[in-house]
PDB file of C-alpha atoms and ligand atoms in Angstrom:
ATOM      1  CA  MET A  26      14.560  -3.091  -1.983  1.00 89.00           C
ATOM      2  CA  THR A  27      11.179  -4.162  -0.781  1.00 94.00           C
ATOM      3  CA  TYR A  28       8.746  -1.552   0.354  1.00 98.00           C
ATOM      4  CA  LYS A  29       6.200  -2.025   3.058  1.00 98.00           C
ATOM      5  CA  LEU A  30       3.119  -0.007   3.854  1.00 98.00           C
ATOM      6  CA  ALA A  31       2.334   0.378   7.650  1.00 98.00           C
ATOM      7  CA  PRO A  32      -1.293   1.528   7.832  1.00 98.00           C
ATOM      8  CA  SER A  33      -1.741   3.683  10.908  1.00 98.00           C
ATOM      9  CA  MET A  34      -4.560   2.540  13.099  1.00 98.00           C
ATOM     10  CA  LEU A  35      -5.018   6.051  14.572  1.00 98.00           C
ATOM     11  CA  ALA A  36      -7.000   6.867  11.486  1.00 98.00           C
ATOM     12  CA  ALA A  37      -9.278   3.883  11.732  1.00 98.00           C
ATOM     13  CA  ASP A  38     -12.915   4.065  12.770  1.00 98.00           C
ATOM     14  CA  PHE A  39     -12.731   2.546  16.172  1.00 98.00           C
ATOM     15  CA  ASN A  40     -16.382   1.577  16.194  1.00 98.00           C
ATOM     16  CA  HIS A  41     -15.454  -0.965  13.459  1.00 98.00           C
ATOM     17  CA  LEU A  42     -11.752  -1.559  14.416  1.00 98.00           C
ATOM     18  CA  GLY A  43     -11.666  -5.362  14.120  1.00 98.00           C
ATOM     19  CA  ASP A  44     -13.412  -5.236  10.687  1.00 98.00           C
ATOM     20  CA  GLN A  45     -11.084  -2.563   9.347  1.00 98.00           C
ATOM     21  CA  ILE A  46      -7.910  -4.425  10.487  1.00 98.00           C
ATOM     22  CA  SER A  47      -9.293  -7.487   8.638  1.00 98.00           C
ATOM     23  CA  ILE A  48      -9.615  -5.309   5.422  1.00 98.00           C
ATOM     24  CA  VAL A  49      -6.062  -4.111   5.922  1.00 98.00           C
ATOM     25  CA  GLU A  50      -4.694  -7.617   6.230  1.00 98.00           C
ATOM     26  CA  GLY A  51      -6.876  -8.888   3.372  1.00 98.00           C
ATOM     27  CA  ALA A  52      -5.491  -6.131   1.123  1.00 98.00           C
ATOM     28  CA  GLY A  53      -1.939  -7.466   1.592  1.00 97.00           C
ATOM     29  CA  ALA A  54      -0.472  -4.968   4.034  1.00 98.00           C
ATOM     30  CA  GLU A  55       2.120  -6.630   6.296  1.00 96.00           C
ATOM     31  CA  TYR A  56       2.409  -4.083   9.079  1.00 98.00           C
ATOM     32  CA  LEU A  57      -0.048  -2.337  11.361  1.00 99.00           C
ATOM     33  CA  HIS A  58       1.302   0.840  12.838  1.00 99.00           C
ATOM     34  CA  ILE A  59       0.007   1.484  16.305  1.00 99.00           C
ATOM     35  CA  ASP A  60       0.445   4.893  17.798  1.00 98.00           C
ATOM     36  CA  VAL A  61       0.596   5.008  21.599  1.00 98.00           C
ATOM     37  CA  MET A  62       0.452   8.466  23.074  1.00 98.00           C
ATOM     38  CA  ASP A  63       0.795   9.367  26.794  1.00 98.00           C
ATOM     39  CA  GLY A  64      -0.516  12.963  26.979  1.00 98.00           C
ATOM     40  CA  LYS A  65       3.011  14.125  28.184  1.00 98.00           C
ATOM     41  CA  PHE A  66       5.526  13.438  25.442  1.00 98.00           C
ATOM     42  CA  VAL A  67       2.755  14.478  23.032  1.00 98.00           C
ATOM     43  CA  PRO A  68      -0.387  16.382  23.867  1.00 97.00           C
ATOM     44  CA  SER A  69      -2.820  13.618  22.990  1.00 97.00           C
ATOM     45  CA  ILE A  70      -3.722  10.306  24.622  1.00 98.00           C
ATOM     46  CA  SER A  71      -4.534   7.446  22.254  1.00 98.00           C
ATOM     47  CA  TYR A  72      -4.680   3.800  23.400  1.00 98.00           C
ATOM     48  CA  GLY A  73      -2.581   1.293  25.177  1.00 98.00           C
ATOM     49  CA  MET A  74      -1.927  -2.311  26.075  1.00 98.00           C
ATOM     50  CA  PRO A  75      -5.507  -3.539  26.491  1.00 98.00           C
ATOM     51  CA  VAL A  76      -6.527  -2.459  22.946  1.00 98.00           C
ATOM     52  CA  ILE A  77      -3.418  -3.994  21.445  1.00 98.00           C
ATOM     53  CA  ALA A  78      -3.961  -7.288  23.294  1.00 98.00           C
ATOM     54  CA  SER A  79      -7.485  -7.309  22.135  1.00 98.00           C
ATOM     55  CA  ILE A  80      -6.750  -6.751  18.354  1.00 98.00           C
ATOM     56  CA  ARG A  81      -3.844  -9.251  18.569  1.00 98.00           C
ATOM     57  CA  LYS A  82      -6.310 -12.104  18.790  1.00 97.00           C
ATOM     58  CA  ASN A  83      -7.738 -11.200  15.337  1.00 95.00           C
ATOM     59  CA  THR A  84      -4.739 -10.708  13.046  1.00 98.00           C
ATOM     60  CA  LYS A  85      -1.334 -11.901  12.052  1.00 98.00           C
ATOM     61  CA  LEU A  86      -0.186  -8.414  10.931  1.00 98.00           C
ATOM     62  CA  VAL A  87       3.176  -7.378  12.294  1.00 98.00           C
ATOM     63  CA  PHE A  88       2.422  -4.876  15.097  1.00 99.00           C
ATOM     64  CA  ASP A  89       4.678  -1.906  14.679  1.00 99.00           C
ATOM     65  CA  VAL A  90       4.231  -0.057  17.911  1.00 99.00           C
ATOM     66  CA  HIS A  91       5.211   3.608  17.907  1.00 99.00           C
ATOM     67  CA  LEU A  92       5.659   4.769  21.459  1.00 99.00           C
ATOM     68  CA  MET A  93       5.114   8.490  21.880  1.00 98.00           C
ATOM     69  CA  VAL A  94       5.703   8.004  25.738  1.00 98.00           C
ATOM     70  CA  GLU A  95       8.155   9.574  28.180  1.00 98.00           C
ATOM     71  CA  GLU A  96      10.639   6.862  29.469  1.00 98.00           C
ATOM     72  CA  PRO A  97       8.980   4.015  27.592  1.00 99.00           C
ATOM     73  CA  ILE A  98      11.452   1.622  29.206  1.00 98.00           C
ATOM     74  CA  ARG A  99       8.816   1.384  32.070  1.00 98.00           C
ATOM     75  CA  TYR A 100       6.375  -0.395  29.710  1.00 98.00           C
ATOM     76  CA  LEU A 101       8.328  -2.549  27.249  1.00 98.00           C
ATOM     77  CA  ALA A 102       7.495  -5.922  28.801  1.00 98.00           C
ATOM     78  CA  ASP A 103       3.732  -4.916  28.973  1.00 98.00           C
ATOM     79  CA  PHE A 104       3.719  -4.120  25.226  1.00 98.00           C
ATOM     80  CA  LYS A 105       5.526  -7.406  24.472  1.00 98.00           C
ATOM     81  CA  ASN A 106       2.869  -9.207  26.499  1.00 98.00           C
ATOM     82  CA  ALA A 107       0.204  -7.317  24.548  1.00 98.00           C
ATOM     83  CA  GLY A 108       1.542  -8.498  21.261  1.00 98.00           C
ATOM     84  CA  ALA A 109       3.969  -5.937  19.933  1.00 99.00           C
ATOM     85  CA  ASP A 110       6.499  -7.221  17.287  1.00 99.00           C
ATOM     86  CA  ILE A 111       8.433  -4.088  16.644  1.00 99.00           C
ATOM     87  CA  ILE A 112       8.804  -1.240  19.200  1.00 99.00           C
ATOM     88  CA  THR A 113      10.121   2.246  18.294  1.00 99.00           C
ATOM     89  CA  VAL A 114      10.931   4.651  20.994  1.00 99.00           C
ATOM     90  CA  HIS A 115      11.668   8.376  20.667  1.00 99.00           C
ATOM     91  CA  ALA A 116      15.315   9.367  21.252  1.00 99.00           C
ATOM     92  CA  GLU A 117      13.883  12.606  22.817  1.00 98.00           C
ATOM     93  CA  ALA A 118      11.922  10.540  25.386  1.00 99.00           C
ATOM     94  CA  CYS A 119      14.578   8.159  26.688  1.00 98.00           C
ATOM     95  CA  THR A 120      17.156   9.191  29.315  1.00 98.00           C
ATOM     96  CA  HIS A 121      18.959   5.776  28.667  1.00 98.00           C
ATOM     97  CA  LEU A 122      18.451   5.131  25.126  1.00 98.00           C
ATOM     98  CA  ASN A 123      20.920   2.236  24.740  1.00 98.00           C
ATOM     99  CA  ARG A 124      19.386   0.461  27.811  1.00 99.00           C
ATOM    100  CA  THR A 125      15.936   0.952  26.387  1.00 99.00           C
ATOM    101  CA  VAL A 126      16.957  -0.433  22.921  1.00 99.00           C
ATOM    102  CA  MET A 127      18.786  -3.389  24.531  1.00 99.00           C
ATOM    103  CA  GLN A 128      15.766  -4.246  26.603  1.00 99.00           C
ATOM    104  CA  ILE A 129      13.357  -4.332  23.542  1.00 99.00           C
ATOM    105  CA  LYS A 130      15.816  -6.780  21.883  1.00 98.00           C
ATOM    106  CA  GLU A 131      16.228  -8.949  24.964  1.00 98.00           C
ATOM    107  CA  LEU A 132      12.408  -9.189  25.205  1.00 99.00           C
ATOM    108  CA  GLY A 133      12.537 -10.696  21.656  1.00 98.00           C
ATOM    109  CA  MET A 134      11.143  -7.776  19.644  1.00 99.00           C
ATOM    110  CA  LYS A 135      12.654  -5.729  16.905  1.00 99.00           C
ATOM    111  CA  ALA A 136      13.909  -2.365  17.987  1.00 99.00           C
ATOM    112  CA  GLY A 137      13.648   1.066  16.365  1.00 99.00           C
ATOM    113  CA  VAL A 138      14.534   4.642  17.325  1.00 99.00           C
ATOM    114  CA  THR A 139      12.217   7.510  16.323  1.00 99.00           C
ATOM    115  CA  LEU A 140      13.402  11.054  15.653  1.00 99.00           C
ATOM    116  CA  ASN A 141      11.248  14.185  15.628  1.00 99.00           C
ATOM    117  CA  PRO A 142      11.457  16.400  12.659  1.00 98.00           C
ATOM    118  CA  SER A 143      14.009  18.777  14.226  1.00 98.00           C
ATOM    119  CA  THR A 144      16.141  16.102  15.895  1.00 98.00           C
ATOM    120  CA  GLY A 145      19.455  15.555  14.018  1.00 98.00           C
ATOM    121  CA  LEU A 146      20.731  12.191  12.800  1.00 98.00           C
ATOM    122  CA  GLN A 147      23.792  12.579  15.171  1.00 98.00           C
ATOM    123  CA  GLU A 148      21.419  11.211  17.923  1.00 98.00           C
ATOM    124  CA  LEU A 149      21.828   7.856  16.142  1.00 98.00           C
ATOM    125  CA  GLU A 150      25.685   7.831  16.015  1.00 97.00           C
ATOM    126  CA  TYR A 151      26.274   5.377  18.811  1.00 98.00           C
ATOM    127  CA  ILE A 152      23.053   3.325  18.532  1.00 98.00           C
ATOM    128  CA  LEU A 153      22.525   2.841  14.825  1.00 98.00           C
ATOM    129  CA  GLU A 154      24.223  -0.529  14.545  1.00 98.00           C
ATOM    130  CA  GLU A 155      21.937  -2.015  17.177  1.00 98.00           C
ATOM    131  CA  LEU A 156      18.624  -1.075  15.390  1.00 99.00           C
ATOM    132  CA  ASP A 157      16.354  -2.922  13.128  1.00 98.00           C
ATOM    133  CA  MET A 158      14.722   0.251  12.084  1.00 98.00           C
ATOM    134  CA  VAL A 159      14.852   4.066  12.242  1.00 99.00           C
ATOM    135  CA  LEU A 160      11.571   5.939  12.237  1.00 99.00           C
ATOM    136  CA  LEU A 161      11.929   9.524  10.859  1.00 99.00           C
ATOM    137  CA  MET A 162       8.953  11.665  11.768  1.00 99.00           C
ATOM    138  CA  SER A 163       7.776  13.760   8.867  1.00 99.00           C
ATOM    139  CA  VAL A 164       5.230  15.622  11.034  1.00 98.00           C
ATOM    140  CA  ASN A 165       5.453  16.703  14.653  1.00 98.00           C
ATOM    141  CA  PRO A 166       4.090  13.695  16.537  1.00 98.00           C
ATOM    142  CA  GLY A 167       0.730  13.695  18.264  1.00 97.00           C
ATOM    143  CA  PHE A 168      -1.953  13.890  15.613  1.00 97.00           C
ATOM    144  CA  GLY A 169      -2.814  12.360  12.328  1.00 97.00           C
ATOM    145  CA  GLY A 170      -3.819  14.283   9.191  1.00 98.00           C
ATOM    146  CA  GLN A 171      -0.944  16.771   9.237  1.00 98.00           C
ATOM    147  CA  LYS A 172       1.140  17.911   6.237  1.00 98.00           C
ATOM    148  CA  PHE A 173       4.394  16.244   5.259  1.00 98.00           C
ATOM    149  CA  ILE A 174       7.427  18.402   6.250  1.00 98.00           C
ATOM    150  CA  PRO A 175       9.458  18.548   2.946  1.00 98.00           C
ATOM    151  CA  ASN A 176      13.006  18.683   4.467  1.00 98.00           C
ATOM    152  CA  THR A 177      12.412  15.149   5.791  1.00 98.00           C
ATOM    153  CA  LEU A 178      13.486  14.047   2.203  1.00 98.00           C
ATOM    154  CA  THR A 179      17.086  15.332   2.770  1.00 98.00           C
ATOM    155  CA  LYS A 180      17.181  13.658   6.240  1.00 98.00           C
ATOM    156  CA  ILE A 181      16.142  10.329   4.687  1.00 99.00           C
ATOM    157  CA  SER A 182      18.797  10.470   1.970  1.00 98.00           C
ATOM    158  CA  HIS A 183      21.496  11.319   4.496  1.00 98.00           C
ATOM    159  CA  LEU A 184      20.451   8.465   6.683  1.00 98.00           C
ATOM    160  CA  ARG A 185      20.304   5.956   3.749  1.00 98.00           C
ATOM    161  CA  LYS A 186      23.806   6.982   2.794  1.00 98.00           C
ATOM    162  CA  GLN A 187      25.029   6.394   6.364  1.00 98.00           C
ATOM    163  CA  ILE A 188      23.293   2.936   6.573  1.00 98.00           C
ATOM    164  CA  ASN A 189      24.722   2.036   3.139  1.00 98.00           C
ATOM    165  CA  ASP A 190      28.224   3.250   3.955  1.00 98.00           C
ATOM    166  CA  LEU A 191      28.246   1.095   7.214  1.00 98.00           C
ATOM    167  CA  GLY A 192      27.009  -1.906   5.368  1.00 98.00           C
ATOM    168  CA  LEU A 193      23.806  -2.171   7.445  1.00 98.00           C
ATOM    169  CA  SER A 194      20.342  -3.319   6.461  1.00 98.00           C
ATOM    170  CA  THR A 195      18.437  -1.081   8.876  1.00 98.00           C
ATOM    171  CA  ASP A 196      14.923  -0.227   7.729  1.00 98.00           C
ATOM    172  CA  ILE A 197      13.990   3.586   7.341  1.00 99.00           C
ATOM    173  CA  GLU A 198      10.423   4.084   8.148  1.00 99.00           C
ATOM    174  CA  VAL A 199       8.718   7.518   7.548  1.00 99.00           C
ATOM    175  CA  ASP A 200       5.636   8.665   9.455  1.00 99.00           C
ATOM    176  CA  GLY A 201       3.307  11.572   8.823  1.00 98.00           C
ATOM    177  CA  GLY A 202       1.522  13.174   5.870  1.00 98.00           C
ATOM    178  CA  ILE A 203       2.332  10.379   3.418  1.00 99.00           C
ATOM    179  CA  THR A 204       0.061  10.234   0.368  1.00 98.00           C
ATOM    180  CA  LEU A 205      -0.011   8.690  -3.013  1.00 98.00           C
ATOM    181  CA  SER A 206       1.349  11.910  -4.460  1.00 98.00           C
ATOM    182  CA  ASN A 207       4.488  12.228  -2.247  1.00 98.00           C
ATOM    183  CA  VAL A 208       5.328   8.569  -1.618  1.00 98.00           C
ATOM    184  CA  GLY A 209       7.428   8.283  -4.751  1.00 98.00           C
ATOM    185  CA  ASP A 210       9.706  11.117  -3.552  1.00 98.00           C
ATOM    186  CA  ILE A 211      10.046   9.340  -0.257  1.00 98.00           C
ATOM    187  CA  ILE A 212      11.062   6.155  -1.898  1.00 98.00           C
ATOM    188  CA  THR A 213      13.509   7.918  -4.048  1.00 98.00           C
ATOM    189  CA  ALA A 214      15.043   9.495  -0.969  1.00 98.00           C
ATOM    190  CA  GLY A 215      15.749   6.023   0.443  1.00 98.00           C
ATOM    191  CA  ALA A 216      12.924   5.058   2.830  1.00 98.00           C
ATOM    192  CA  ASN A 217      11.437   1.469   2.652  1.00 98.00           C
ATOM    193  CA  VAL A 218       8.621   1.456   5.264  1.00 98.00           C
ATOM    194  CA  PHE A 219       5.678   4.019   4.903  1.00 98.00           C
ATOM    195  CA  VAL A 220       3.209   4.848   7.516  1.00 99.00           C
ATOM    196  CA  ALA A 221      -0.084   6.088   6.220  1.00 98.00           C
ATOM    197  CA  GLY A 222      -3.113   6.860   8.371  1.00 98.00           C
ATOM    198  CA  THR A 223      -5.476   9.211   6.669  1.00 98.00           C
ATOM    199  CA  SER A 224      -4.539   8.227   3.184  1.00 98.00           C
ATOM    200  CA  VAL A 225      -5.300   4.544   4.023  1.00 98.00           C
ATOM    201  CA  PHE A 226      -8.462   4.835   6.227  1.00 98.00           C
ATOM    202  CA  GLN A 227     -10.261   7.670   4.543  1.00 98.00           C
ATOM    203  CA  GLY A 228     -12.457   6.279   1.780  1.00 98.00           C
ATOM    204  CA  ASP A 229     -12.009   2.778   0.368  1.00 98.00           C
ATOM    205  CA  ILE A 230      -9.347   1.121   2.631  1.00 98.00           C
ATOM    206  CA  LYS A 231      -8.720  -1.823   0.256  1.00 98.00           C
ATOM    207  CA  LYS A 232      -8.419   0.356  -2.920  1.00 98.00           C
ATOM    208  CA  ASN A 233      -6.049   2.796  -1.040  1.00 98.00           C
ATOM    209  CA  ILE A 234      -3.776   0.062  -0.023  1.00 98.00           C
ATOM    210  CA  GLN A 235      -3.709  -1.416  -3.456  1.00 98.00           C
ATOM    211  CA  ASP A 236      -2.919   2.020  -4.963  1.00 98.00           C
ATOM    212  CA  PHE A 237       0.170   2.271  -2.653  1.00 98.00           C
ATOM    213  CA  GLN A 238       1.166  -1.192  -3.613  1.00 98.00           C
ATOM    214  CA  GLN A 239       0.925  -0.237  -7.338  1.00 98.00           C
ATOM    215  CA  VAL A 240       3.366   2.649  -6.721  1.00 98.00           C
ATOM    216  CA  PHE A 241       5.727   0.331  -4.797  1.00 98.00           C
ATOM    217  CA  ALA A 242       5.644  -2.022  -7.815  1.00 97.00           C
ATOM    218  CA  SER A 243       6.725   0.713 -10.226  1.00 97.00           C
ATOM    219  CA  TYR A 244       9.856   1.364  -8.012  1.00 96.00           C
ATOM    220  CA  ARG A 245      11.038  -2.209  -7.687  1.00 82.00           C
TER     221      ARG A 245
HETATM  222  C1  DX5 B  12       1.462  10.985  14.361  1.00 83.80           C
HETATM  223  C2  DX5 B  12       1.512   9.514  14.276  1.00 83.80           C
HETATM  224  C3  DX5 B  12       1.203   8.959  12.922  1.00 83.80           C
HETATM  225  C4  DX5 B  12      -0.156   9.305  12.259  1.00 83.80           C
HETATM  226  C5  DX5 B  12       0.040   9.421  10.842  1.00 83.80           C
HETATM  227  O1  DX5 B  12       1.843  11.318  15.602  1.00 83.80           O
HETATM  228  O2  DX5 B  12       2.768   9.021  14.580  1.00 83.80           O
HETATM  229  O3  DX5 B  12       1.445   7.630  12.772  1.00 83.80           O
HETATM  230  O4  DX5 B  12      -1.100   8.379  12.612  1.00 83.80           O
HETATM  231  O5  DX5 B  12      -1.144   9.914  10.295  1.00 83.80           O
HETATM  232  P1  DX5 B  12      -1.321  10.576   8.766  1.00 83.80           P
HETATM  233  O6  DX5 B  12      -0.750   9.429   7.830  1.00 83.80           O
HETATM  234  O7  DX5 B  12      -2.645  10.829   8.723  1.00 83.80           O
HETATM  235  O8  DX5 B  12      -0.395  11.761   8.767  1.00 83.80           O
HETATM  236 ZN1   ZN B  13       3.240   6.930  14.244  1.00 83.80          ZN
END
């Protein structure tokens, strides 16, 4: 299994955004996790297409765009045009989840579905085979810097078993409260993409990323 770190831009210093993204890329991360919040599905408002289009000019990182937006189907083409590579949409925010996922794929992006902490895996039953990635929230979405909800580990291991039993290669991404101290447990549970905001951008970004990579190497 290969493990990928997805540093979450929400925790960056926006006054130095371009420089910090270059540090992330230089440290060997492959993904940049970009949290888009609409002030309705989640209480906060973050940033949208113009910011994504602007940073797209400066980096080859894979843009992993997490849409915390009601009815994201309205904006998929705009995010594609801004430079998104992967889009994940919340099952809770889509009236027509299948149509939304199919449209992401038709636009040439990878498609993921995100579940809130209390949303059951049964939501995925008739869509899992279409997905490149499932994003399991390990905090209630809307803010960085929250504490990891421990029962996410059980959810990850159930999902990994389902994916393996079906013979799929779907990525399991986990988002919220991930640190160097709990990432080992999250790997053991079966996840392979790890979003980290605070624990990457607070302090020495390059060293933080290298520390995560060292943990990944010890599980390979
Ligand atoms: C929360 C966002 C997360 C957030 C994670 O709604 O989806 O991606 O940035 O931040 P940390 O790693 O600080 O919990
Ligand atoms: Zn996120």
